[in-house]
Short mmCIF file of N, CA and C in Angstrom, two decimals:
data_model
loop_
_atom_site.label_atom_id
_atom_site.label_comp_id
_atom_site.label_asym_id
_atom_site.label_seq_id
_atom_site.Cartn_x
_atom_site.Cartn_y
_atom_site.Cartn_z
N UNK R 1 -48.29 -19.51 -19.84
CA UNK R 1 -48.01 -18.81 -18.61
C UNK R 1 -46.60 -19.23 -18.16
N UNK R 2 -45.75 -18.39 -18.34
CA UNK R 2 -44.59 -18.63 -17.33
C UNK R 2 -44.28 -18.37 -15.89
N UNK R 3 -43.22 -19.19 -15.24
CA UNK R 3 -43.16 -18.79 -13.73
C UNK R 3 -43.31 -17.75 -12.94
N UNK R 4 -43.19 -16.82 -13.47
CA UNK R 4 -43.00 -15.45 -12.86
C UNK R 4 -44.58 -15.06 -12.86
N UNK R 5 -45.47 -15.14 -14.01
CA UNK R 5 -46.92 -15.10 -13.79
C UNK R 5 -47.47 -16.29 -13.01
N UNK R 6 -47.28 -17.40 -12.78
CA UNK R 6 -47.51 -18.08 -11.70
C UNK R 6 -47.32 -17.87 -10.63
N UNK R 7 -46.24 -17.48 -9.99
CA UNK R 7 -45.95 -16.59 -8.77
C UNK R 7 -46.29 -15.47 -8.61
N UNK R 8 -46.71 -14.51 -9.70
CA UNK R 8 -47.68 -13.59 -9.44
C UNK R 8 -49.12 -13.49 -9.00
N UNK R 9 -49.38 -14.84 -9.66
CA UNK R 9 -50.81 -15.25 -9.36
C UNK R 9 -51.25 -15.57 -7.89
N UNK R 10 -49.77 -16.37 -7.36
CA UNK R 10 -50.04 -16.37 -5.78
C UNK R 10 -49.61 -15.27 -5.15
N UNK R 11 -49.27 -13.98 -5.28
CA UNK R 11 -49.12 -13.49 -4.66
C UNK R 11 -47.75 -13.50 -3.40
N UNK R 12 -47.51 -14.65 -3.79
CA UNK R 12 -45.78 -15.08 -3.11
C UNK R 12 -44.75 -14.84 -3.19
N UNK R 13 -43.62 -14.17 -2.48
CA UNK R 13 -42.39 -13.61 -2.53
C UNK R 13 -41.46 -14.82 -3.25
N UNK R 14 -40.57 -14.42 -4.18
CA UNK R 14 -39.71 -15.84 -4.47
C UNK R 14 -39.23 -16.24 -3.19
N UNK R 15 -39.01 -16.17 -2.64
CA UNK R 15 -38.84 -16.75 -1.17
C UNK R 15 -39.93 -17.77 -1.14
N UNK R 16 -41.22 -17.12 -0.77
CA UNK R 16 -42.11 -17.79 -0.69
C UNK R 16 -42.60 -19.08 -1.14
N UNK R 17 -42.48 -18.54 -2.47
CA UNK R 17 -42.75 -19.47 -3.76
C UNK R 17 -41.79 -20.80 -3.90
N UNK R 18 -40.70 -19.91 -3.73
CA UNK R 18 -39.58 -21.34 -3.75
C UNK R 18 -39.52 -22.19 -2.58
N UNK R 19 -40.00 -22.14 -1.38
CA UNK R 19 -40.54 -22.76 -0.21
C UNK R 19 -41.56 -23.67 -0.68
N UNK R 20 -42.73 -23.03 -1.15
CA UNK R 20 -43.76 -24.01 -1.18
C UNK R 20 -43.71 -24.92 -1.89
N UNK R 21 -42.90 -24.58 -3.27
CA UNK R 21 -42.95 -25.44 -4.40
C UNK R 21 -41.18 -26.45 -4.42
N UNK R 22 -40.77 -26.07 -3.11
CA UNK R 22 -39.47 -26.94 -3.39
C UNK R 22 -38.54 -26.87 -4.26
N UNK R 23 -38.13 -25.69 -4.44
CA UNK R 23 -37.50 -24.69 -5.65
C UNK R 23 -36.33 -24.51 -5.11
N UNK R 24 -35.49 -24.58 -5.73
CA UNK R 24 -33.96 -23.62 -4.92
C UNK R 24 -34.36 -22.49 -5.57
N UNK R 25 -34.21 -21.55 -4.45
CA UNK R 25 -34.22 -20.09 -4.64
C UNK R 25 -33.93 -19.44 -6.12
N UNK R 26 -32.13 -19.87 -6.00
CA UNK R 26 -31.81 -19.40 -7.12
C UNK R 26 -31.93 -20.01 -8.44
N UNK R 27 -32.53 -20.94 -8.52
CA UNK R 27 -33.09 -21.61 -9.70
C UNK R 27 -34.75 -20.62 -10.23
N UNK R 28 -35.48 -20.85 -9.03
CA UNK R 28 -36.68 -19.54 -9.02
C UNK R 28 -36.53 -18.60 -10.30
N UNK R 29 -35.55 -18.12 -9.02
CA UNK R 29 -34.77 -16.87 -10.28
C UNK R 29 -34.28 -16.74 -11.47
N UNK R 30 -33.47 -17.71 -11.56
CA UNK R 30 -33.24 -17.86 -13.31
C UNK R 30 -34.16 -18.22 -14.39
N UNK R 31 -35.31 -18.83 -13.92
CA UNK R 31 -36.41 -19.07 -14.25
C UNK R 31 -36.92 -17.44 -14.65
N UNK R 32 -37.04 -17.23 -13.63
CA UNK R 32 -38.00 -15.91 -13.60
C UNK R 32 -37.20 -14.86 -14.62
N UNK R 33 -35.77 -14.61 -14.57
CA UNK R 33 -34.91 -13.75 -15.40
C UNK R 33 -34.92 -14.31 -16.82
N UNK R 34 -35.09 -15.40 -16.92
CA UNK R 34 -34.97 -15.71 -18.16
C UNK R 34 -33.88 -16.23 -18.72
N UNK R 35 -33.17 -16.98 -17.91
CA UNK R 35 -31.44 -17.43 -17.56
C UNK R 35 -31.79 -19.06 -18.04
N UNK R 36 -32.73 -19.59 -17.48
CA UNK R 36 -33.18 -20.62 -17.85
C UNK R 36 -34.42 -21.10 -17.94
N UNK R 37 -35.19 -22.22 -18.12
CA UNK R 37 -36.31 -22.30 -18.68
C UNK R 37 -36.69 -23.88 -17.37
N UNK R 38 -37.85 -23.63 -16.65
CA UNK R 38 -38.01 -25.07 -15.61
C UNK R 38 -38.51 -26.28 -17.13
N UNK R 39 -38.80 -27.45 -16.88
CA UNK R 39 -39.50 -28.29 -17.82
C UNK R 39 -40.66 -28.37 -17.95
N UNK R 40 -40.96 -28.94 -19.12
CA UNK R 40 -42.82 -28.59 -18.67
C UNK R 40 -43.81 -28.84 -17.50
N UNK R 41 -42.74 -30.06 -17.39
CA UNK R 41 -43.68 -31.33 -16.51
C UNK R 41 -43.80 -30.42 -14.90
N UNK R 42 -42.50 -29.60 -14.98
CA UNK R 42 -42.87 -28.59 -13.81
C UNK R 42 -43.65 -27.89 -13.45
N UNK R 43 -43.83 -26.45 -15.15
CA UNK R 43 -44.90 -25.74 -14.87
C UNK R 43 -46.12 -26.50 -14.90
N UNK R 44 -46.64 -27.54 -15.51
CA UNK R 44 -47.75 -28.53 -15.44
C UNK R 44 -48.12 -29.04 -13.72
N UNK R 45 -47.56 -28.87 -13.25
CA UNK R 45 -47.11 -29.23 -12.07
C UNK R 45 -47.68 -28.58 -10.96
N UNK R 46 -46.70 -27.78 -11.06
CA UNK R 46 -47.03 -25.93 -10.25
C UNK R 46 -48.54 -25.66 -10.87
N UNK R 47 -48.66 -25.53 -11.72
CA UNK R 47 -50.12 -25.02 -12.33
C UNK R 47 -51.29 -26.05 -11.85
N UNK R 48 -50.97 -26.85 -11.47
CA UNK R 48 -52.29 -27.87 -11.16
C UNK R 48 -52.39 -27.64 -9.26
N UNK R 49 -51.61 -27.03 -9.10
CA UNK R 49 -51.73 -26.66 -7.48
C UNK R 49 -51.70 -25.03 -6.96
N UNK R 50 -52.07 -24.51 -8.49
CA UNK R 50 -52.38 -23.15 -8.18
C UNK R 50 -54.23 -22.74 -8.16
N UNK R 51 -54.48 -21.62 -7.35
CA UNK R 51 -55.57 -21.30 -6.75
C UNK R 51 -56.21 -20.82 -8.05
N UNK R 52 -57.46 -21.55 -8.57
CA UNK R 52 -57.99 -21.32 -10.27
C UNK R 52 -59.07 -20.49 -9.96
N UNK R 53 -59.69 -19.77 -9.32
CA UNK R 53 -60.80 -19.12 -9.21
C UNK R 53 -61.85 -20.04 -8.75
N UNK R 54 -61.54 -20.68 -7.68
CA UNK R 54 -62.34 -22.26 -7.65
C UNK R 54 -63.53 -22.36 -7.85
N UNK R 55 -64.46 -20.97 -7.12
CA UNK R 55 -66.05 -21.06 -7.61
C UNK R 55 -66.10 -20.18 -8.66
N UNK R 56 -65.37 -19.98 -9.63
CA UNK R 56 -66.02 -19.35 -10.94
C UNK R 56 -65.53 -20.75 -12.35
N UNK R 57 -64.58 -21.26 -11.79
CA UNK R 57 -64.02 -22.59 -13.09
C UNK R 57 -65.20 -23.36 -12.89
N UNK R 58 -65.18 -24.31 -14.00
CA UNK R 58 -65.93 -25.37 -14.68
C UNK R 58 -64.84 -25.68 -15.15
N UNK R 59 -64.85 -27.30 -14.77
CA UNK R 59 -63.48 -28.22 -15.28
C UNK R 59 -64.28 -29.22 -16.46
N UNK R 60 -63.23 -29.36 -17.39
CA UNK R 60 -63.68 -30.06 -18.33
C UNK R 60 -62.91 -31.06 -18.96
N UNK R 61 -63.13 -32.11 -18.84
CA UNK R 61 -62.01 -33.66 -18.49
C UNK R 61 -62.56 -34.44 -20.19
N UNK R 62 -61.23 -34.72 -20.66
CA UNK R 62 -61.44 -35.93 -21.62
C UNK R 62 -61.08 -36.68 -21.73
N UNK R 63 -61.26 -37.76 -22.36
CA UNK R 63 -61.16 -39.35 -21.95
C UNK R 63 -59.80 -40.06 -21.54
N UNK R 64 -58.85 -38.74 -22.27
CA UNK R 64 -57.24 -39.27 -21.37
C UNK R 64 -56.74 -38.56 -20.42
N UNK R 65 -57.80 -37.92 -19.83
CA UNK R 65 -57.56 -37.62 -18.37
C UNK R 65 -57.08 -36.36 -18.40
N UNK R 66 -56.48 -35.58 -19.74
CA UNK R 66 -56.54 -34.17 -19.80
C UNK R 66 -57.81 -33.06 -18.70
N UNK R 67 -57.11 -32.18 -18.22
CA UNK R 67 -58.13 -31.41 -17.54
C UNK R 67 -58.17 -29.71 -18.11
N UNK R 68 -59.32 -29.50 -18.42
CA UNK R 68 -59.41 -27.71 -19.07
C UNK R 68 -59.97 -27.11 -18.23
N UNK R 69 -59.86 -26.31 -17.84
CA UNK R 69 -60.59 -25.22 -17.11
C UNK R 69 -61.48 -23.63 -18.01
N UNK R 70 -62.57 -23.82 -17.58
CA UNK R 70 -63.21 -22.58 -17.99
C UNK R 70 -64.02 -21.70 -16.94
N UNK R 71 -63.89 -20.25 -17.59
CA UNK R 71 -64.31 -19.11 -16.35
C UNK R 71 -65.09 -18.71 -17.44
N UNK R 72 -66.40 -18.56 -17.14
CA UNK R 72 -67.38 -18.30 -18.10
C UNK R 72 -67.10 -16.70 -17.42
N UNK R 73 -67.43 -16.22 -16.25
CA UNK R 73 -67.53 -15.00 -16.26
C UNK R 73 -66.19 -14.02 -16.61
N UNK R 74 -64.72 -14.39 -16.62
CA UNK R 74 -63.61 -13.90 -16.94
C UNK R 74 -63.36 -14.01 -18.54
N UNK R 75 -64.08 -15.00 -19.10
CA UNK R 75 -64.13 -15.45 -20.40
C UNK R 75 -62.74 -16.22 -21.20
N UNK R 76 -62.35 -16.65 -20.11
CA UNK R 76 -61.15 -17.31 -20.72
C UNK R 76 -60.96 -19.52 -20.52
N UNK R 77 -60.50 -19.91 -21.14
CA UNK R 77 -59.84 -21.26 -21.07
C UNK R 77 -58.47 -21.00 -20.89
N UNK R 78 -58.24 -22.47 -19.31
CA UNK R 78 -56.77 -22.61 -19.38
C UNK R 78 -56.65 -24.09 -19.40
N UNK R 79 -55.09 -24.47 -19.70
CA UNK R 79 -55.15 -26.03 -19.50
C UNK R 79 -54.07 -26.62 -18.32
N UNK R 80 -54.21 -27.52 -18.56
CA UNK R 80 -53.50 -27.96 -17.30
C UNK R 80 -51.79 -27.24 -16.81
N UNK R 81 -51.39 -26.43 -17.93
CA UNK R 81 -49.83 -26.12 -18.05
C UNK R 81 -50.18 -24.85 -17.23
N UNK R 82 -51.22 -24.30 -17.39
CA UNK R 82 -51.70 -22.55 -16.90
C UNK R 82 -52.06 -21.60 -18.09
N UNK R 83 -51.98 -22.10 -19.17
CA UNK R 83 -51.68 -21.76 -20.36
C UNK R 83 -53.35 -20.98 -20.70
N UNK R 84 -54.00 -19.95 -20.27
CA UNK R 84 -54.94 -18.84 -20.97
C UNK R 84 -55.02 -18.78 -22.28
N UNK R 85 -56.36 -18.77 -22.72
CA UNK R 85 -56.85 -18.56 -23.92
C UNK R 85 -58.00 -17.49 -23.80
N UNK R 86 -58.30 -16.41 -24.14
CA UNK R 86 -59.72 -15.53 -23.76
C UNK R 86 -60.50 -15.99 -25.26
N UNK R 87 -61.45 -15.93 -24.58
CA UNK R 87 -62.44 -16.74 -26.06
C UNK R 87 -64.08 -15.89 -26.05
N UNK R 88 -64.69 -15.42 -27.06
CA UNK R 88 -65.24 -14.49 -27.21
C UNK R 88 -66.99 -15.09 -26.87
N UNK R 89 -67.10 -16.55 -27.39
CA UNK R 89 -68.22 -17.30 -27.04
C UNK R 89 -68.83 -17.67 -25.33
N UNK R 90 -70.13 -17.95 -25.48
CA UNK R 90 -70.14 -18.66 -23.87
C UNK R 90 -70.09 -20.07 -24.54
N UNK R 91 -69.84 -21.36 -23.87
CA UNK R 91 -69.96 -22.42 -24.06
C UNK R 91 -70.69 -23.45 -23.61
N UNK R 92 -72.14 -22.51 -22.69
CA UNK R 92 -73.11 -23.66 -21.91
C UNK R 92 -73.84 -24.31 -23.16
N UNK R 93 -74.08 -23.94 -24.41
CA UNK R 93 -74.49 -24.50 -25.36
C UNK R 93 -74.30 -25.67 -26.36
N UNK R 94 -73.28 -25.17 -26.23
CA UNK R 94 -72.15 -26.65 -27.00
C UNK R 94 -72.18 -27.74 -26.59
N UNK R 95 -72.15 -29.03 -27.12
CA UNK R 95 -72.64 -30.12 -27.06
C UNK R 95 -71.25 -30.54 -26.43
N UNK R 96 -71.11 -31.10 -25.29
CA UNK R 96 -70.30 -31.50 -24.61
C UNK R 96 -69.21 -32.17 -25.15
N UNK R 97 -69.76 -33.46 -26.47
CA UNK R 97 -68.56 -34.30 -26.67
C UNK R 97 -68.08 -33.78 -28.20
N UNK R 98 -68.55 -32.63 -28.50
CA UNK R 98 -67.88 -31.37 -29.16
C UNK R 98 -66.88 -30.65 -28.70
N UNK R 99 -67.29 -30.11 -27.60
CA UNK R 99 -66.61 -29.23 -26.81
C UNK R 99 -65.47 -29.29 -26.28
N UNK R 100 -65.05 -30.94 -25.93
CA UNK R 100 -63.47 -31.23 -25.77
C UNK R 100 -62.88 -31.16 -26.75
N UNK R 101 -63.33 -31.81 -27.86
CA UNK R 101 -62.69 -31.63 -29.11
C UNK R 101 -62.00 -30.07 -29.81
N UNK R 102 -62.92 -29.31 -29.68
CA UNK R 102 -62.60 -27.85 -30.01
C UNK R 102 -62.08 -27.28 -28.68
N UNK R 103 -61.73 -27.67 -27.78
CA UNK R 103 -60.44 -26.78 -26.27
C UNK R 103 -59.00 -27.84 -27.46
N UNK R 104 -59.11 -29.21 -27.12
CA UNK R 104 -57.90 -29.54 -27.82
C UNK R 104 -57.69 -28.68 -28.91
N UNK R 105 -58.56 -28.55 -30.01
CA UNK R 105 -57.71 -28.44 -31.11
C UNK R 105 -57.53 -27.09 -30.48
N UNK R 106 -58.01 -25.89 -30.10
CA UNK R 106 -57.85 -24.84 -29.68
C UNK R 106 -56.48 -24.58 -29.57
N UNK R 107 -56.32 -25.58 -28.01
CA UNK R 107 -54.69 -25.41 -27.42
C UNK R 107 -53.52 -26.23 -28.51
N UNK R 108 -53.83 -26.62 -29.21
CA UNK R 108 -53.00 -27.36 -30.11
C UNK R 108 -52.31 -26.56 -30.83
N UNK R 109 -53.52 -25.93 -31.58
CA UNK R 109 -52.74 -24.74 -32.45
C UNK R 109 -52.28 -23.22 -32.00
N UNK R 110 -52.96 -23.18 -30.84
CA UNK R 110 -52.05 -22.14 -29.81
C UNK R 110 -50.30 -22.64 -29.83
N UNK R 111 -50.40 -24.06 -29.14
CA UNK R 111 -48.79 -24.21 -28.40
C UNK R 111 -48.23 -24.32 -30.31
N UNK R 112 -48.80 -24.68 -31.15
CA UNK R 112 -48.27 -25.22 -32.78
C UNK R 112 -47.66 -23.29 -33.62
N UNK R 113 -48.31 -22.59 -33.07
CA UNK R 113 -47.91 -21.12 -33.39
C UNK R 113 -47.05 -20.40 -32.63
N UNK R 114 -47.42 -20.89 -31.59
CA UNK R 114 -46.27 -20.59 -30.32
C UNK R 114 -44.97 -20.90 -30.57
N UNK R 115 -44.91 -22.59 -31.09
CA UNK R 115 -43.47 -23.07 -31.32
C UNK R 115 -42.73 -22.08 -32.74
N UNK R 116 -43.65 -22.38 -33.73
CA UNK R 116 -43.45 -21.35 -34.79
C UNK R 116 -42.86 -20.10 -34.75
N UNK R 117 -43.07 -19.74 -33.64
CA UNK R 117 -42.73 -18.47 -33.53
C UNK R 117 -41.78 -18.20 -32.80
N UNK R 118 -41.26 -19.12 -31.91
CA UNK R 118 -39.88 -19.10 -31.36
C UNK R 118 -38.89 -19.74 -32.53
N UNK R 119 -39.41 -20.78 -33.42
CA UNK R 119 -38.21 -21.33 -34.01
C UNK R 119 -37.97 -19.70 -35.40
N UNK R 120 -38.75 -19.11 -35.37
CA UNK R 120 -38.94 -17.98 -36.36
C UNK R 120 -38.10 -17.12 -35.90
N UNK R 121 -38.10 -17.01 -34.24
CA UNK R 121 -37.09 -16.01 -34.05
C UNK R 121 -35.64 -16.34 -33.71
N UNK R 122 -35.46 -17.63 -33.35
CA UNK R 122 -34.09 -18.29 -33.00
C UNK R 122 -33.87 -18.11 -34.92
N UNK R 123 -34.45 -18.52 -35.79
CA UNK R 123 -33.69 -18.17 -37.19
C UNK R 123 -33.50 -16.94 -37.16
N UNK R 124 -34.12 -15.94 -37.14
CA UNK R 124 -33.78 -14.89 -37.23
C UNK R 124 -32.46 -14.23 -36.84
N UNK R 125 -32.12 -14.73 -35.33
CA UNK R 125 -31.19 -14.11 -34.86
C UNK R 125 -29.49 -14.73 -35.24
N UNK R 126 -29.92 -16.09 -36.40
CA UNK R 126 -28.98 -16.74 -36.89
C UNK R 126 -28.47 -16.40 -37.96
N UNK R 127 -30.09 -16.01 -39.07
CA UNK R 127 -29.80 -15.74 -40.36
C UNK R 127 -29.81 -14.38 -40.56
N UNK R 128 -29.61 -14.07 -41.80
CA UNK R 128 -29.47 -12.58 -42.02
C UNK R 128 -30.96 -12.74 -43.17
N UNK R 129 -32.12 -12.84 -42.61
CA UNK R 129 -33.59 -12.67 -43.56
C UNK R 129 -34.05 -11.52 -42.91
N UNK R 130 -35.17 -11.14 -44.10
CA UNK R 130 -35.89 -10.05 -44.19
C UNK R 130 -37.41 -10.41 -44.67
N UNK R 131 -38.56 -10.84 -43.98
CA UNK R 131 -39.13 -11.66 -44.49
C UNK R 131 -40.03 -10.51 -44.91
N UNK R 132 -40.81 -10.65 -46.56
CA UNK R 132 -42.02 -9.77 -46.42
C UNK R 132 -43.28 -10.47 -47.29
#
């Protein structure tokens, strides 16, 4: 989830947004344009003080204090960054000290394809490939 869907989520004018969260305005913005990028530790940040659907989440904590969130009725996992996963299973079944195990590896290889795929396109726009 990037800033601009976080501030969508509240419903807050960048004005707004950059008020609550102690933002210079025009930083907001470059964020949001795509001019620059906040750090993680930010959106991690912002995302842990955004409004999660409070009575539909189930939080799910592992032993290093990581926190996951799940919406059984929306059908999705997020993690502490804001970061959505929609997942096709329910999970009241699953054996609990399973169940952290498979959100980690989950989000692992989410953000591990994610990176992949930016360093795939920063080559791209370097090299002259044609991949097939």
């Amino acid at each position: 989830m990037d800033i601009k869907e976080m501030r969508d989520m509240t419903r807050l004018t960048q004005r707004e947004f950059a008020a609550k969260f102690d933002i210079p305005i025009g930083t907001l913005r470059r964020w949001e344009y795509g001019e620059s990028k906040p750090a993680p530790y930010i959106i991690k940040l912002i995302a842990l003080q955004l409004p999660v659907d409070q009575g539909k989440m189930e939080q799910i904590k592992d032993e290093e204090g990581n926190i996951f969130f799940y919406n059984k009725e929306a059908g999705y996992l997020m993690d502490m960054q804001g970061t959505r996963i929609n997942i096709k299973d329910e999970l009241e079944e699953v054996k609990k000290q399973n169940l952290i195990l498979y959100i980690k590896d989950l989000f692992e290889a989410y953000y591990e394809i994610l990176d992949k795929f930016d360093r795939n396109c920063k080559l791209d726009k370097t090299e002259d490939i044609i991949w097939s």
